[in-house]
Amino acid sequence: MKNKSLLKRDFNYQPHIYYPNYKSSILRAPHKDKITFPSTISEVSGPVFSKDIIGQNDNNLILNFSKNNKSPIGHKILVYGTVKDQFLKPVKGALIEIWQANASGKYMHPNDKTPTAIDPNFAGCGRYITETNGSYEFFTIQPGPYPYPNRGIEWRPMHIHFSIFGESFGQRLITQMYFEGDPLIKLCPMVNSIPDDKIRKSLISKLDVSRAVSHNILAYKFDIILRGINQTYFENRKEGL
Amino acid sequence: MDLIKNIHKETPFQTAGPFLHIGCLPNFIGIPGIYKNDIGVDPFPEKKNKDFIKISGSIFDGNEEAVDDVLLETWQCDEDGNYFGLNGFARFVPDKVTKKFSLSTIKPGSVKSFDGKLYSPHISLLISSRGLNMSLNTRIYFDDDDLTNDPLISFIINNNNNDISSLVAKKIDKNDYLFNVFLQGDKETIFFDL
C-alpha cells in the first residue's frame, strides 16, 4: 500500500488572508491560526474527472458562446502552459476551470454592476483536463481591466481566474493569472496580498510571440505548480499488531 | 543531497472573487449551453434519494451576517468508507433569499487512513469567495457519531485544546443536520492547513 502525504504548505509564499488593503477580506478572513495535521486519505484522495465531460469547445472561449458564428469583441489570445507538482512531476488529468471578464472588463454575471457592455458572443467560461505531460491550452479573448469599489474606486489588472483540481483534494488551487507588462499589476491589493515579490511574479503570464498560432492571435504562457505529494510504500500490517 | 532544493514553490492562491460561478457553476448562474451539466450537482448520482441525509446551514461573516456569494465544495467517502472516482464530490452555493445552503448526500462511513487508524464519518469542506485570499478547508463531523477515538479530533484536543464543536453538524431531525460556519469572531470555525 502507498502512504501518501502532502508537502507542508509554506505560508511565506501565499497571500495574507487578512489584508485590509483588500477591503472584502476585513469581514471574511479568519483570525485564528489554522490547524495543521498529518495528511489522511481524505485530503490525499480527490475527485477524478473524466475527459468524457469535456465538450469540443470547452477550452475555446472564442467559440463556445458565439451566436451564428459571430466573433466576440476584442483580440484573440492563446493561454497555455503546464500543471506540475512541486517535484516538477506533470499532473495529468487535472481539471482546470477558468472564468474572466470580456474585452471591455465586464463579467457575464448578474452581480457585475460595471457600467460597460456585455458581449452577447462571449461568456468567459472554459475548462480543460490536462494531458499526460500536464499541458493545457485555452483560446480566448484578452480580458479588459475594470474598476471596482475597494478603497474608493480601484482598477483590477487584466486577469483570468483559474481553478485547478489535481489528484488530491488537498492540492486544490484557486488563483488568478495576470499579463506581462500590465501597469495595474503592481497597484493591485489582491496581488500585493502576496508578500514575496518573486512568487507574486509567478502569477504573471509571459508573452510568447513564437507560439502565436496564426497572425491574428497572441500567446501567453502560464505554468502552474500544485503541492507535491510524498509517497512511501509500506506493507500492510495486520489488525491489532 | 539536499532534497529541499528540488522542491519548487507552489503557485500562490488568489481570491476566487465574486463571479466564480461563471467558471464553476455556469448553468446555475444563467449561462446555459456551454457545459451540458455543472459538475458536483449530485455527489452520488447512482444512489437513491431516500438514503440521503441533508446538511444545511449558513456561512457567517465577521458581522454575523450570512453570505451568499461563496462557493462550497465537499469531498467525502461512501457509506463503506471508500473514496472513488467522482463519487462524493459536490459543489453548491447558499440560496440567494434564505442565505442557507443545503447538501443532500449519503452519510459517509468511517474511513481507514494510510496509518490504519479509523476516522469517524466526516466530509471535507472547502470554502472559496471574494474576500478570501485563500480558500478555507474544514471538516463536517456528525454529533450522533462517537468522536472520542477520531485521531484528528483527539489531535486537536490534545495539541490545541480547542473547542471542536464548530466541526460537528447537529442532528435536528431524522436525516437532517445543521452545520454553520463562522469565518470570524468568538465562534470562528476551526480551519485546517491540510
Coordinates of C-alpha atoms in Angstrom, one line a residue:
Chain A
M1 CA 0.0 0.0 0.0
K2 CA 1.1 3.5 -0.7
N3 CA 1.4 6.0 2.1
K4 CA 0.9 9.5 0.7
S5 CA 1.3 12.8 2.3
L6 CA 1.0 16.4 1.0
L7 CA 4.1 18.6 1.3
K8 CA 3.6 21.1 4.1
R9 CA 2.4 24.4 2.7
D10 CA 4.7 27.3 3.1
F11 CA 2.6 30.3 4.0
N12 CA 5.5 32.7 3.4
Y13 CA 4.7 32.2 -0.3
Q14 CA 0.9 32.6 0.0
P15 CA -1.2 35.7 0.3
H16 CA -2.0 37.1 3.7
I17 CA -5.5 36.0 4.4
Y18 CA -6.3 39.1 6.4
Y19 CA -5.2 42.1 4.2
P20 CA -7.2 45.3 4.9
N21 CA -6.0 47.0 1.7
Y22 CA -8.3 44.4 0.1
K23 CA -11.4 45.6 1.8
S24 CA -13.5 42.4 1.4
S25 CA -11.0 40.5 3.5
I26 CA -11.7 42.5 6.6
L27 CA -15.0 40.8 7.5
R28 CA -14.2 37.4 5.9
A29 CA -10.6 36.4 6.8
P30 CA -10.4 34.1 9.8
H31 CA -8.1 35.4 12.6
K32 CA -7.1 32.2 14.4
D33 CA -4.2 30.1 13.2
K34 CA -5.1 27.2 11.0
I35 CA -4.6 23.7 12.5
T36 CA -2.0 21.6 10.8
F37 CA -2.2 17.8 10.9
P38 CA -0.6 14.9 9.1
S39 CA -2.4 14.1 5.8
T40 CA -5.1 11.5 5.8
I41 CA -6.7 9.7 2.9
S42 CA -9.5 12.4 3.0
E43 CA -7.0 15.1 1.8
V44 CA -4.8 12.9 -0.3
S45 CA -7.7 11.4 -2.3
G46 CA -9.7 13.7 -4.6
P47 CA -12.4 13.6 -7.2
V48 CA -11.4 12.1 -10.6
F49 CA -12.7 14.0 -13.6
S50 CA -13.0 12.1 -16.9
K51 CA -12.4 13.7 -20.3
D52 CA -15.9 12.5 -21.2
I53 CA -17.3 15.6 -19.5
I54 CA -15.3 17.9 -21.8
G55 CA -17.1 19.2 -24.9
Q56 CA -15.4 20.1 -28.1
N57 CA -15.3 23.9 -27.5
D58 CA -15.0 23.9 -23.7
N59 CA -11.4 25.3 -24.0
N60 CA -12.3 27.7 -26.8
L61 CA -14.0 30.7 -25.2
I62 CA -13.9 32.5 -28.6
L63 CA -16.4 29.9 -30.0
N64 CA -18.2 28.4 -27.0
F65 CA -20.8 31.2 -26.6
S66 CA -20.7 32.7 -30.1
K67 CA -24.1 33.1 -31.8
N68 CA -24.3 32.5 -35.6
N69 CA -20.6 32.2 -35.9
K70 CA -20.1 35.8 -34.7
S71 CA -16.8 36.6 -33.1
P72 CA -16.6 38.2 -29.6
I73 CA -15.2 41.7 -29.5
G74 CA -11.5 42.0 -28.6
H75 CA -8.3 40.5 -29.6
K76 CA -7.8 36.7 -29.6
I77 CA -5.2 35.1 -27.4
L78 CA -3.9 31.6 -26.6
V79 CA -3.2 30.9 -23.0
Y80 CA -1.2 27.7 -22.5
G81 CA 1.2 26.0 -20.0
T82 CA 1.6 23.0 -17.9
V83 CA 0.4 21.9 -14.5
K84 CA 3.2 20.2 -12.5
D85 CA 3.7 19.5 -8.8
Q86 CA 6.4 20.8 -6.5
F87 CA 8.7 18.0 -7.7
L88 CA 8.1 19.2 -11.3
K89 CA 6.2 15.9 -12.0
P90 CA 3.5 16.7 -14.6
V91 CA 0.0 16.5 -13.2
K92 CA -2.1 14.7 -15.8
G93 CA -5.9 14.6 -15.7
A94 CA -6.1 17.8 -13.7
L95 CA -9.4 19.7 -14.2
I96 CA -8.7 23.4 -15.0
E97 CA -11.7 25.8 -15.0
I98 CA -11.3 29.4 -16.0
W99 CA -13.5 32.5 -15.9
Q100 CA -12.9 36.0 -17.0
A101 CA -14.3 39.4 -18.0
N102 CA -14.9 40.3 -21.6
A103 CA -12.8 42.7 -23.6
S104 CA -14.5 45.7 -22.0
G105 CA -13.9 44.4 -18.5
K106 CA -17.5 43.1 -17.9
Y107 CA -18.4 39.7 -16.5
M108 CA -21.5 37.9 -17.7
H109 CA -22.8 37.8 -14.1
P110 CA -25.9 39.3 -12.6
N111 CA -23.8 40.8 -9.7
D112 CA -21.4 42.7 -12.0
K113 CA -22.6 46.3 -11.9
T114 CA -19.6 47.7 -14.0
P115 CA -21.2 50.2 -16.5
T116 CA -19.7 48.5 -19.6
A117 CA -21.3 46.3 -22.1
I118 CA -22.0 42.5 -22.0
D119 CA -20.7 40.8 -25.2
P120 CA -23.5 38.5 -26.4
N121 CA -20.9 36.3 -28.0
F122 CA -18.7 35.8 -25.0
A123 CA -19.5 34.2 -21.6
G124 CA -15.9 34.0 -20.3
C125 CA -16.1 30.4 -19.1
G126 CA -13.9 27.5 -20.1
R127 CA -12.3 24.2 -18.9
Y128 CA -9.7 21.6 -19.8
I129 CA -8.4 18.4 -18.5
T130 CA -4.5 18.3 -18.6
E131 CA -2.7 15.9 -20.9
T132 CA -0.2 13.2 -19.9
N133 CA 2.6 15.8 -19.8
G134 CA 0.5 18.2 -17.7
S135 CA -0.2 20.6 -20.6
Y136 CA -3.3 22.7 -21.2
E137 CA -4.4 25.4 -23.6
F138 CA -7.3 27.9 -23.9
F139 CA -8.3 30.1 -26.8
T140 CA -9.9 33.2 -25.5
I141 CA -10.3 37.0 -25.8
Q142 CA -7.9 39.4 -23.9
P143 CA -9.9 40.4 -20.8
G144 CA -10.1 44.1 -20.1
P145 CA -9.2 45.8 -16.9
Y146 CA -12.1 47.2 -14.9
P147 CA -12.9 49.5 -11.9
Y148 CA -14.3 48.1 -8.7
P149 CA -15.1 49.5 -5.3
N150 CA -12.4 48.9 -2.7
R151 CA -10.7 51.9 -1.1
G152 CA -12.7 54.2 -3.3
I153 CA -12.7 53.0 -6.9
E154 CA -9.6 51.0 -7.9
W155 CA -8.8 49.1 -11.1
R156 CA -8.2 45.4 -11.4
P157 CA -5.4 44.4 -13.8
M158 CA -6.3 42.2 -16.7
H159 CA -6.6 38.7 -15.4
I160 CA -8.1 35.2 -15.8
H161 CA -9.3 33.2 -12.8
F162 CA -8.0 29.6 -12.6
S163 CA -9.5 26.8 -10.5
I164 CA -7.5 23.6 -10.5
F165 CA -8.2 20.1 -9.2
G166 CA -5.1 17.9 -9.0
E167 CA -5.2 14.3 -7.9
S168 CA -5.7 15.3 -4.2
F169 CA -8.4 17.4 -2.6
G170 CA -5.6 19.0 -0.6
Q171 CA -3.9 20.1 -3.9
R172 CA -6.9 22.2 -4.8
L173 CA -5.8 25.7 -6.0
I174 CA -7.8 28.8 -7.0
T175 CA -5.8 31.6 -8.3
Q176 CA -5.5 34.4 -11.0
M177 CA -3.3 34.8 -14.0
Y178 CA -2.0 38.2 -15.0
F179 CA -0.5 39.6 -18.2
E180 CA 3.1 40.6 -18.7
G181 CA 3.6 44.4 -18.9
D182 CA 0.2 45.4 -17.3
P183 CA 1.0 48.5 -15.2
L184 CA -2.0 47.8 -13.0
I185 CA -0.5 44.7 -11.5
K186 CA 1.8 46.5 -9.1
L187 CA -1.1 48.6 -7.8
C188 CA -3.5 45.7 -7.1
P189 CA -4.1 44.9 -3.4
M190 CA -5.1 41.3 -4.3
V191 CA -1.7 40.8 -6.0
N192 CA 0.1 42.6 -3.2
S193 CA -1.5 40.5 -0.5
I194 CA 1.3 38.0 -1.5
P195 CA 4.3 39.2 0.5
D196 CA 7.0 37.7 -1.7
D197 CA 7.8 39.6 -4.9
K198 CA 9.2 36.6 -6.8
I199 CA 6.3 34.4 -6.1
R200 CA 3.9 37.3 -7.0
K201 CA 5.6 37.4 -10.4
S202 CA 4.9 33.7 -10.9
L203 CA 1.3 34.7 -11.5
I204 CA 2.2 36.9 -14.5
S205 CA 2.0 35.1 -17.8
K206 CA 4.7 35.7 -20.4
L207 CA 4.0 36.8 -23.9
D208 CA 5.3 34.1 -26.3
V209 CA 5.4 35.5 -29.8
S210 CA 6.9 32.2 -31.2
R211 CA 3.8 30.3 -30.1
A212 CA 1.3 32.7 -31.9
V213 CA -0.9 30.2 -33.7
S214 CA -1.6 32.5 -36.7
H215 CA -1.3 36.1 -37.4
N216 CA -4.4 37.1 -35.5
I217 CA -3.6 35.6 -32.1
L218 CA -1.1 36.3 -29.3
A219 CA 0.1 33.6 -27.0
Y220 CA 0.7 33.8 -23.2
K221 CA 2.4 31.1 -21.2
F222 CA 1.3 30.4 -17.7
D223 CA 2.8 27.4 -15.8
I224 CA 1.1 26.2 -12.6
I225 CA 2.7 24.3 -9.7
L226 CA 0.5 22.3 -7.3
R227 CA 1.5 21.0 -3.9
G228 CA 3.7 17.9 -4.1
I229 CA 2.7 14.6 -2.7
N230 CA 5.3 12.4 -0.9
Q231 CA 4.8 8.7 -1.5
T232 CA 6.3 5.8 0.5
Y233 CA 5.5 2.2 0.3
F234 CA 4.8 0.0 3.3
E235 CA 3.5 -3.4 4.0
N236 CA 0.0 -3.7 5.3
R237 CA 0.1 -4.5 9.0
K238 CA -2.5 -6.9 10.3
E239 CA -5.2 -5.6 12.6
G240 CA -4.1 -5.3 16.2
L241 CA -0.4 -5.6 15.6
Chain B
M1 CA 22.0 15.5 -1.2
D2 CA 19.8 18.5 -0.4
L3 CA 16.3 17.3 -1.3
I4 CA 14.8 20.7 -0.3
K5 CA 16.5 22.3 -3.3
N6 CA 14.5 20.0 -5.6
I7 CA 11.2 21.2 -4.2
H8 CA 9.7 24.1 -6.2
K9 CA 7.4 26.7 -4.8
E10 CA 3.6 26.2 -5.1
T11 CA 1.7 28.7 -7.3
P12 CA 0.1 31.0 -4.8
F13 CA -3.6 31.4 -4.2
Q14 CA -5.6 34.5 -5.2
T15 CA -9.2 35.2 -4.3
A16 CA -11.9 33.4 -6.3
G17 CA -13.7 36.8 -6.5
P18 CA -17.4 37.5 -6.6
F19 CA -18.0 36.0 -10.1
L20 CA -16.7 32.5 -9.6
H21 CA -20.0 30.9 -10.5
I22 CA -19.2 31.8 -14.2
G23 CA -16.4 29.3 -14.2
C24 CA -17.7 26.8 -11.6
L25 CA -21.5 26.7 -12.0
P26 CA -22.3 28.4 -15.3
N27 CA -25.7 26.7 -15.8
F28 CA -26.7 27.7 -12.3
I29 CA -25.8 31.3 -12.9
G30 CA -27.7 31.5 -16.2
I31 CA -25.0 30.7 -18.7
P32 CA -26.6 27.7 -20.5
G33 CA -25.3 25.7 -23.4
I34 CA -21.5 25.7 -22.8
Y35 CA -21.4 22.7 -20.5
K36 CA -24.1 20.0 -20.5
N37 CA -24.1 19.9 -16.7
D38 CA -22.4 21.8 -13.9
I39 CA -20.1 19.4 -12.1
G40 CA -20.8 18.4 -8.5
V41 CA -24.6 18.8 -8.7
D42 CA -25.2 15.3 -7.3
P43 CA -22.5 13.7 -5.2
F44 CA -23.8 10.2 -5.7
P45 CA -25.8 10.0 -8.9
E46 CA -26.3 6.3 -8.6
K47 CA -27.7 6.3 -5.1
K48 CA -31.4 6.7 -4.2
N49 CA -32.6 9.9 -2.6
K50 CA -34.3 8.0 0.2
D51 CA -30.9 7.1 1.6
F52 CA -29.7 10.7 1.7
I53 CA -29.1 12.9 4.7
K54 CA -29.5 16.7 4.4
I55 CA -26.9 19.1 5.8
S56 CA -27.9 22.7 5.8
G57 CA -26.6 25.9 7.3
S58 CA -25.1 29.3 6.6
I59 CA -21.7 30.9 6.2
F60 CA -21.4 33.9 8.5
D61 CA -19.0 36.8 8.1
G62 CA -17.5 38.9 10.9
N63 CA -20.8 40.8 11.3
E64 CA -22.5 37.5 11.8
E65 CA -24.3 38.2 8.5
A66 CA -25.0 35.1 6.3
V67 CA -23.2 35.5 3.0
D68 CA -24.5 34.1 -0.3
D69 CA -21.6 34.8 -2.8
V70 CA -19.5 31.8 -1.6
L71 CA -18.8 28.5 -3.4
L72 CA -18.9 25.4 -1.3
E73 CA -17.2 22.1 -2.3
T74 CA -17.4 18.9 -0.4
W75 CA -15.5 15.7 -0.8
Q76 CA -16.4 12.5 1.1
C77 CA -16.3 8.7 1.0
D78 CA -19.3 6.5 0.6
E79 CA -21.1 4.6 3.3
D80 CA -18.4 1.9 3.4
G81 CA -15.5 4.3 3.8
N82 CA -14.3 4.2 0.2
Y83 CA -13.2 7.2 -1.9
F84 CA -13.6 6.5 -5.6
G85 CA -14.0 8.4 -8.9
L86 CA -16.1 11.4 -8.9
N87 CA -18.5 10.0 -6.3
G88 CA -18.6 12.1 -3.2
F89 CA -17.8 15.4 -4.8
A90 CA -20.4 18.2 -4.5
R91 CA -20.4 21.8 -5.4
F92 CA -23.1 24.2 -4.2
V93 CA -23.9 27.8 -3.0
P94 CA -26.2 29.3 -0.4
D95 CA -29.7 30.3 -1.5
K96 CA -30.0 34.0 -2.5
V97 CA -33.0 34.6 -0.3
T98 CA -32.6 32.4 2.7
K99 CA -28.8 32.5 2.6
K100 CA -28.8 28.8 3.5
F101 CA -27.0 26.0 1.7
S102 CA -28.4 22.6 1.6
L103 CA -26.4 19.4 0.7
S104 CA -28.2 16.2 0.1
T105 CA -25.8 13.3 0.2
I106 CA -25.3 9.9 1.8
K107 CA -23.9 9.7 5.3
P108 CA -20.2 8.8 4.9
G109 CA -18.9 5.7 6.7
S110 CA -15.9 5.6 9.0
V111 CA -12.8 5.7 6.9
K112 CA -9.4 3.9 7.5
S113 CA -6.4 6.1 6.6
F114 CA -2.9 5.0 5.5
D115 CA -1.8 4.6 9.1
G116 CA -4.5 2.1 9.7
K117 CA -6.3 4.4 12.0
L118 CA -10.1 4.7 11.8
Y119 CA -11.6 8.2 11.4
S120 CA -15.2 8.9 12.4
P121 CA -17.5 9.8 9.5
H122 CA -16.7 13.2 8.1
I123 CA -17.0 15.4 5.0
S124 CA -14.2 17.7 3.8
L125 CA -15.4 21.2 3.1
L126 CA -13.7 23.9 1.0
I127 CA -15.0 27.5 1.0
S128 CA -14.0 30.0 -1.7
S129 CA -15.3 33.5 -2.1
R130 CA -14.5 37.2 -2.6
G131 CA -12.6 38.5 0.4
L132 CA -10.9 35.1 0.9
N133 CA -7.3 35.4 -0.5
M134 CA -7.1 31.6 0.1
S135 CA -9.9 29.1 0.1
L136 CA -10.6 27.6 3.5
N137 CA -10.6 24.0 4.5
T138 CA -12.6 22.5 7.3
R139 CA -14.4 19.2 8.1
I140 CA -18.0 18.3 8.9
Y141 CA -18.4 15.6 11.6
F142 CA -21.7 14.4 13.0
D143 CA -22.9 14.8 16.6
D144 CA -24.6 11.4 16.6
D145 CA -21.3 9.6 16.0
D146 CA -18.7 8.7 18.6
L147 CA -15.9 11.2 18.1
T148 CA -13.8 10.2 21.1
N149 CA -11.5 7.9 19.1
D150 CA -11.2 10.0 16.0
P151 CA -7.5 10.7 15.5
L152 CA -8.0 14.3 14.2
I153 CA -10.4 15.3 16.9
S154 CA -8.1 13.8 19.6
F155 CA -5.1 15.6 18.0
I156 CA -6.9 19.0 18.1
I157 CA -8.0 18.5 21.7
N158 CA -4.5 17.3 22.8
N159 CA -2.5 19.9 21.0
N160 CA -4.6 23.0 20.8
N161 CA -7.2 22.4 23.5
N162 CA -9.7 23.9 21.2
D163 CA -13.5 23.6 21.3
I164 CA -14.2 21.2 18.5
S165 CA -17.9 22.0 18.3
S166 CA -17.5 24.1 15.2
L167 CA -16.5 20.9 13.3
V168 CA -19.7 19.0 14.3
A169 CA -23.0 19.1 12.5
K170 CA -26.0 19.0 14.9
K171 CA -28.8 16.5 14.2
I172 CA -32.0 18.4 14.1
D173 CA -34.3 15.8 12.6
K174 CA -34.2 12.2 11.5
N175 CA -32.0 12.8 8.5
D176 CA -31.4 16.5 8.9
Y177 CA -28.2 18.1 10.2
L178 CA -27.3 21.8 10.8
F179 CA -23.8 23.0 10.1
N180 CA -23.0 26.7 10.3
V181 CA -19.6 28.2 9.5
F182 CA -18.3 31.3 11.2
L183 CA -15.5 33.0 9.3
Q184 CA -14.6 35.3 12.2
G185 CA -15.4 36.2 15.8
D186 CA -15.9 34.3 19.0
K187 CA -17.5 31.4 17.2
E188 CA -14.8 31.3 14.5
T189 CA -14.8 27.8 12.9
I190 CA -11.7 25.7 13.0
F191 CA -9.9 25.8 9.6
F192 CA -7.1 23.5 8.5
D193 CA -3.8 23.8 6.9
L194 CA -4.1 20.4 5.2

